[in-house]
Coordinates of C-alpha atoms and ligand atoms in Angstrom, one line a residue:
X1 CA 7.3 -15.2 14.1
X2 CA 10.8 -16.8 15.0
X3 CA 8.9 -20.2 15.3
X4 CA 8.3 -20.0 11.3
X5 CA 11.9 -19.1 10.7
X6 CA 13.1 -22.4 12.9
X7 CA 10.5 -24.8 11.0
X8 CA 11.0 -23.9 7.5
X9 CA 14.6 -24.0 5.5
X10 CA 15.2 -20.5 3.8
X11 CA 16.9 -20.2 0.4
X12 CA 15.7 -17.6 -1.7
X13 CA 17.9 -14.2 -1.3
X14 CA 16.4 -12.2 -4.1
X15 CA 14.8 -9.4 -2.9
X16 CA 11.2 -8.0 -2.7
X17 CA 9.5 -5.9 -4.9
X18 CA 7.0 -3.1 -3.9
X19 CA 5.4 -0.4 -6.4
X20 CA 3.1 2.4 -6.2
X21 CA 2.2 5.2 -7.9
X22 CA 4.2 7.5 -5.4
X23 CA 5.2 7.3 -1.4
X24 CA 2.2 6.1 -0.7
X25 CA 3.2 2.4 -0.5
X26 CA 6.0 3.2 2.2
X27 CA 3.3 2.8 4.4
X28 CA 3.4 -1.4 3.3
X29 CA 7.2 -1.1 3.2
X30 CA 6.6 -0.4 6.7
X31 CA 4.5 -3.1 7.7
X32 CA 6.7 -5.6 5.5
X33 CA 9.7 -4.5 7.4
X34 CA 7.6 -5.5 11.0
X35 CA 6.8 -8.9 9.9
X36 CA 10.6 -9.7 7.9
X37 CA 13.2 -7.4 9.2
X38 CA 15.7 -9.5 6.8
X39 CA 14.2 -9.3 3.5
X40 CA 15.8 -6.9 0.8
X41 CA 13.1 -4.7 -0.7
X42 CA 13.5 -2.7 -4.1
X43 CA 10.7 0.0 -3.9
X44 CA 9.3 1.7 -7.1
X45 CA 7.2 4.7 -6.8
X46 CA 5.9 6.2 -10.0
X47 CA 6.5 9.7 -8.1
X48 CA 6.2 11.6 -11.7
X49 CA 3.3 10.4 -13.0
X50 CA 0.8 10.0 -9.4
X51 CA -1.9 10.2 -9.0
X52 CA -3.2 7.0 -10.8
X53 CA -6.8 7.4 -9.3
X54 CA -7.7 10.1 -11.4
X55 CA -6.8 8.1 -14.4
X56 CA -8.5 5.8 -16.7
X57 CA -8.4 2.2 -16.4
X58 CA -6.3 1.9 -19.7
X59 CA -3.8 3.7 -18.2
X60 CA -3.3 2.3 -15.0
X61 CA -3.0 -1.0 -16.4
X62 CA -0.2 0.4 -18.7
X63 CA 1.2 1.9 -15.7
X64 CA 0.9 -1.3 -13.3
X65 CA 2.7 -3.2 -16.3
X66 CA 5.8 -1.1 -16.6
X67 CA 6.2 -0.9 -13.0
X68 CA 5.9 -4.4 -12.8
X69 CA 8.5 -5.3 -15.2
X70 CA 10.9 -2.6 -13.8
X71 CA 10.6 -4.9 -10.7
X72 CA 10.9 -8.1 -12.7
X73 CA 14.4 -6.5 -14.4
X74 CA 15.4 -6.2 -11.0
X75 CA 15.0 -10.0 -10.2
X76 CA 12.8 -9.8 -7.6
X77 CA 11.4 -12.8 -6.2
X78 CA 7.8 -11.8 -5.8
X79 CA 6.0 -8.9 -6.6
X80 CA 3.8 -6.7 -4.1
X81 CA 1.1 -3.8 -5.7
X82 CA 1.1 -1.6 -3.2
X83 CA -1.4 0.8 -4.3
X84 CA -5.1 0.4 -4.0
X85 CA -5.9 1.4 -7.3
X86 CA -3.7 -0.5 -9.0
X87 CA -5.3 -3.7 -7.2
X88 CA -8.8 -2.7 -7.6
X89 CA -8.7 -2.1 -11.3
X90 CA -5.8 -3.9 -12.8
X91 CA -4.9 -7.0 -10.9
X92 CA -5.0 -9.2 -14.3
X93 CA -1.8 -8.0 -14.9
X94 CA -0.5 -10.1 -12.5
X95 CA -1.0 -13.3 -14.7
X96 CA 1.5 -12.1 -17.5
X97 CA 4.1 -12.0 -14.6
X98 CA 6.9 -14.8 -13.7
X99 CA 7.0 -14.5 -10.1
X100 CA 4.2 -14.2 -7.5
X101 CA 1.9 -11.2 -6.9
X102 CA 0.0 -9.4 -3.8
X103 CA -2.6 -7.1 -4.0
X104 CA -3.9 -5.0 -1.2
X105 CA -7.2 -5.2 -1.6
X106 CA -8.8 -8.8 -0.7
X107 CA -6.6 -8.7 2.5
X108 CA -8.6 -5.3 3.5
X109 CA -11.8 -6.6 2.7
X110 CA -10.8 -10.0 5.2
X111 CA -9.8 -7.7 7.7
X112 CA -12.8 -5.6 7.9
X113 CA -15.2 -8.4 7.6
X114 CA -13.3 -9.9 11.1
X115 CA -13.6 -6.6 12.6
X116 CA -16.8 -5.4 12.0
X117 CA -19.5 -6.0 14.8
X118 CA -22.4 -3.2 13.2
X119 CA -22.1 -5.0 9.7
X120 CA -21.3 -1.5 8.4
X121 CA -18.4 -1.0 6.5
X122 CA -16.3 1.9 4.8
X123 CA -14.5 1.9 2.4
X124 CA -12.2 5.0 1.4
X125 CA -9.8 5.3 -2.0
X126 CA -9.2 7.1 -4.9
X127 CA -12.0 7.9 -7.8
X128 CA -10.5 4.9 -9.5
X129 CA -10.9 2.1 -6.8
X130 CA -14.2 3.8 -5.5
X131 CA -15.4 3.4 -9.1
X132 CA -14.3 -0.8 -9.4
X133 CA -16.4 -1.2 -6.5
X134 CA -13.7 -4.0 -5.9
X135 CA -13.6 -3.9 -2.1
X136 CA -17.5 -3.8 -1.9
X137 CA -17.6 -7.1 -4.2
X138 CA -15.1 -8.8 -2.2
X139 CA -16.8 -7.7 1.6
X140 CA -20.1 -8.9 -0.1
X141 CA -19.0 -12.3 -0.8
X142 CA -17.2 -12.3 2.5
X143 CA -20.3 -10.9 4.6
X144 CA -23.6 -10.7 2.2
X145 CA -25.5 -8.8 4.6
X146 CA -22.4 -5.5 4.7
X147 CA -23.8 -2.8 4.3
X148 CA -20.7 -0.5 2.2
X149 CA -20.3 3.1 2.3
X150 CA -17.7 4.0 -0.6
X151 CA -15.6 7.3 -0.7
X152 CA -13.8 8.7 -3.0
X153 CA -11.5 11.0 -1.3
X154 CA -9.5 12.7 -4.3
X155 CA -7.6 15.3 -1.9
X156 CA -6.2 12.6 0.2
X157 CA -3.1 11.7 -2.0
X158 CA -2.2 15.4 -2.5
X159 CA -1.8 16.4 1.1
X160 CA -0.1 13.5 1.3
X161 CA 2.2 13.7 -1.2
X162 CA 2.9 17.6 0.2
X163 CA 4.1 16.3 3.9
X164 CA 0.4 17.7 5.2
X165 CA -0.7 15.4 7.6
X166 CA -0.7 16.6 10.9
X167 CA -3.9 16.0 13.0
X168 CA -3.4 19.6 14.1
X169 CA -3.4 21.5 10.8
X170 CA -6.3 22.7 10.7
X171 CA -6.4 22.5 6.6
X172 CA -6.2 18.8 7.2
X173 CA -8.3 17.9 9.8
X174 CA -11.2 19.7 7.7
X175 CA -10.5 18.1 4.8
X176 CA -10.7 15.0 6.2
X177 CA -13.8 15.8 8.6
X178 CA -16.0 16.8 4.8
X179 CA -15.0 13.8 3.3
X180 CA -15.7 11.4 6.5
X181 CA -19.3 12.5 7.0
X182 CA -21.4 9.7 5.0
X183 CA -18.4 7.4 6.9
X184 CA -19.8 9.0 10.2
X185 CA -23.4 9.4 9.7
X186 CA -24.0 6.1 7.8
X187 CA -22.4 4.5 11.4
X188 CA -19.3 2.7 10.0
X189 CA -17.6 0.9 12.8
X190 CA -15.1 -0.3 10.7
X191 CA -13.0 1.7 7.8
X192 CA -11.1 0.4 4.8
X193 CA -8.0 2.7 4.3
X194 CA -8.5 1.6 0.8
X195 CA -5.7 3.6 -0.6
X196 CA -2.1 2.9 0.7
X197 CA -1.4 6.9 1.2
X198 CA -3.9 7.3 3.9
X199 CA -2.3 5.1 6.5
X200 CA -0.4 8.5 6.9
X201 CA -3.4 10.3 8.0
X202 CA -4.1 8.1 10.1
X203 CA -4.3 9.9 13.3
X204 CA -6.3 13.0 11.5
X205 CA -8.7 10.0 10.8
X206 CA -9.0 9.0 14.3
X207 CA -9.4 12.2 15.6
X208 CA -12.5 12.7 13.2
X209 CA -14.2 9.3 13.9
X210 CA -13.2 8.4 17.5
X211 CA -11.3 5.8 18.8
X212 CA -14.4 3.0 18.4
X213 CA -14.3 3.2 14.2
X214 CA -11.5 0.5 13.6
X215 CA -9.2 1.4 10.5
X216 CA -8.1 -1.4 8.8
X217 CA -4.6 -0.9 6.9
X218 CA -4.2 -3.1 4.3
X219 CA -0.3 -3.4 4.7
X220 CA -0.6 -4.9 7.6
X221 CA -2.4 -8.5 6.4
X222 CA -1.0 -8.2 3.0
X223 CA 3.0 -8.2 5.0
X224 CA 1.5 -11.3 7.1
X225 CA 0.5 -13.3 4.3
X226 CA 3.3 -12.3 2.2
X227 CA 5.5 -14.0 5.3
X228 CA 3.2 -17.3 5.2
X229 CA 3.9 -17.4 1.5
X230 CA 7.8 -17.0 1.7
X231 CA 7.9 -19.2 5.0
X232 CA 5.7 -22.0 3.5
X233 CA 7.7 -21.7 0.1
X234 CA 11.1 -22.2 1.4
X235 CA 11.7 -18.3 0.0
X236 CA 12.6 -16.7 3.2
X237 CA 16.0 -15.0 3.3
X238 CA 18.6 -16.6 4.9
X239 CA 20.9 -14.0 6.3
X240 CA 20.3 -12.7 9.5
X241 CA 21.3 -8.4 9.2
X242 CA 18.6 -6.3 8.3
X243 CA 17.2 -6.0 4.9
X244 CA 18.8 -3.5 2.5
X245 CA 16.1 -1.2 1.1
X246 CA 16.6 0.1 -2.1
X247 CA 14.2 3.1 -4.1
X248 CA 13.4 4.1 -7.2
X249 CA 11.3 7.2 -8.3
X250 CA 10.5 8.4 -11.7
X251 CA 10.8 11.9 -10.4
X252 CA 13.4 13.5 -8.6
X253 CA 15.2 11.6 -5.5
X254 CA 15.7 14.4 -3.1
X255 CA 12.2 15.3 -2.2
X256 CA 11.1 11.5 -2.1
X257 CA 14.3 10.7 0.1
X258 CA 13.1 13.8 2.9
X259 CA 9.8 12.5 2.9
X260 CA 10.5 8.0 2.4
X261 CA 12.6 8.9 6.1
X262 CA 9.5 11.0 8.0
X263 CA 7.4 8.3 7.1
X264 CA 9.4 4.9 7.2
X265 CA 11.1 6.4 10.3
X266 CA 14.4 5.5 8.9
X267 CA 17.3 7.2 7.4
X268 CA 17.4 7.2 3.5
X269 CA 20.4 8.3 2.4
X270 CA 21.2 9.4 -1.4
X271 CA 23.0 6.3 -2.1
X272 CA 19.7 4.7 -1.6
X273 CA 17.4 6.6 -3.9
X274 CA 17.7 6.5 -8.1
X275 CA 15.6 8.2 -10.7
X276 CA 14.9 6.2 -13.5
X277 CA 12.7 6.3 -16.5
X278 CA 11.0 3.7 -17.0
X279 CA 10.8 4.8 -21.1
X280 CA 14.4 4.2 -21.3
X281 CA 14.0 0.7 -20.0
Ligands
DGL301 N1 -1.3 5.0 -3.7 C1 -2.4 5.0 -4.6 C2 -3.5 4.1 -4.1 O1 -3.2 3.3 -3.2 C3 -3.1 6.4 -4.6 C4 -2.4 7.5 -5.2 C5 -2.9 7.6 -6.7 O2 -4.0 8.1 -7.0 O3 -2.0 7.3 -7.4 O4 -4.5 4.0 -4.6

């Protein structure tokens, strides 16, 4: 990691932009913070008007637009979708923008085609990016012989959302159990969190599947090639303090702030957290 920063010159201190439809995409915040401590982030979570996966694709494309030039506004220097739905269904939006873009969604399907040893695959996200069939497209030109078991798990984002994701509430875990069985009995030994919420339940997941299932997070390769992109751009950041991590909701601040430090493991203090609208934009 250090290596890169010795080889390549850094010069670009504008920061990083990151939307979802809600908290869910804390969980690539995460991951980005791993793999480049430095960079600045500006996080937008459409908080008051999630879920997207119940919606049409008209409407998440309007959504992914708006969010995407809320980022631009704020002079970000490339632009990160971190929501599953939003990559599966309306990734085209990224040509109309002026700085890079990431999805979440071909980096899962790399990582699961690697992992798998069975050839099975799962795949779990919201109606929406069940419906695209995006990650099944991209695992099939990856792997033709995958065999992809698709989920839609629609409860997922609301337990979420509510703080419930404790492996031992017992609400949870049986939630998660009724919407894993065609996973389990189908013998996936590899499973897409194809929705950037469910990192969260992560351990809930485990404890349905066993340890032997692995669960790829799509944060994870999307922050590493996000890294290669800056380093072999010359976009790194060159200052050496931690990143400063600023958050935007289109709901109210207060509950996003208690649950943005449970689950970035960091504290977020008010002076870090803004409602906007992004009508009055
Ligand atoms: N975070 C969104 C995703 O990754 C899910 C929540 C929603 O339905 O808006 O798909």
């Amino acid at each position: 990691m250090n290596k890169m920063r010795e080889v390549y010159s850094v010069s670009d201190s504008r920061a990083i932009g990151v939307f979802d439809s809600g908290l869910g995409g804390l969980t690539v915040v995460k991951e980005l913070c791993r793999f480049l401590p430095n960079e600045d982030i500006v996080y937008f979570g459409d908080t008051g008007r999630v879920p997207y996966g119940t919606r049409s694709r008209e409407t998440i494309r309007k959504y992914a637009l708006q969010d995407e030039n809320f980022l631009i506004n704020k002079n970000v220097k490339l632009i990160i979708a971190a929501c599953g739905t939003v990559s599966s269904v309306a990734s085209d939006t990224a040509s109309l923008l002026p700085v890079p873009f990431f999805e979440v969604v071909s980096h899962a399907a790399r990582s699961a085609v690697k992992a798998t040893k069975n050839g099975k695959i799962g795949v779990i996200g919201t109606a929406a990016t069940v419906k695209s069939g995006e990650h099944e497209r991209q695992i099939k030109a990856l792997l033709p012989s995958a065999e992809v078991t698709a989920v839609g798990c629609s409860l997922f984002v609301p337990l979420v959302e509510e703080g419930w994701y404790s492996e031992d509430d017992v609400v949870v875990f049986e939630t998660v159990k009724r919407y894993l069985k065609p996973i389990k009995e189908n013998g996936c030994d590899t499973l897409i969190l194809g929705c950037t919420h469910y990192p969260v339940l992560e351990k809930v997941i485990k404890k349905v599947l066993g340890d032997e299932v692995s669960l790829i997070n799509a944060g994870t390769s999307t922050s590493q090639t996000v890294k290669e992109y800056l380093c072999e751009n010359d976009m790194l950041n060159s200052k050496t303090d931690i990143g400063i991590h600023s958050f935007y909701v289109s709901d109210k601040a207060d509950s996003f702030r208690a649950q943005a430090s449970i689950l970035l493991g960091e504290e977020i203090d008010e002076t870090k957290v803004s409602q906007v609208d992004l009508g009055n934009l």
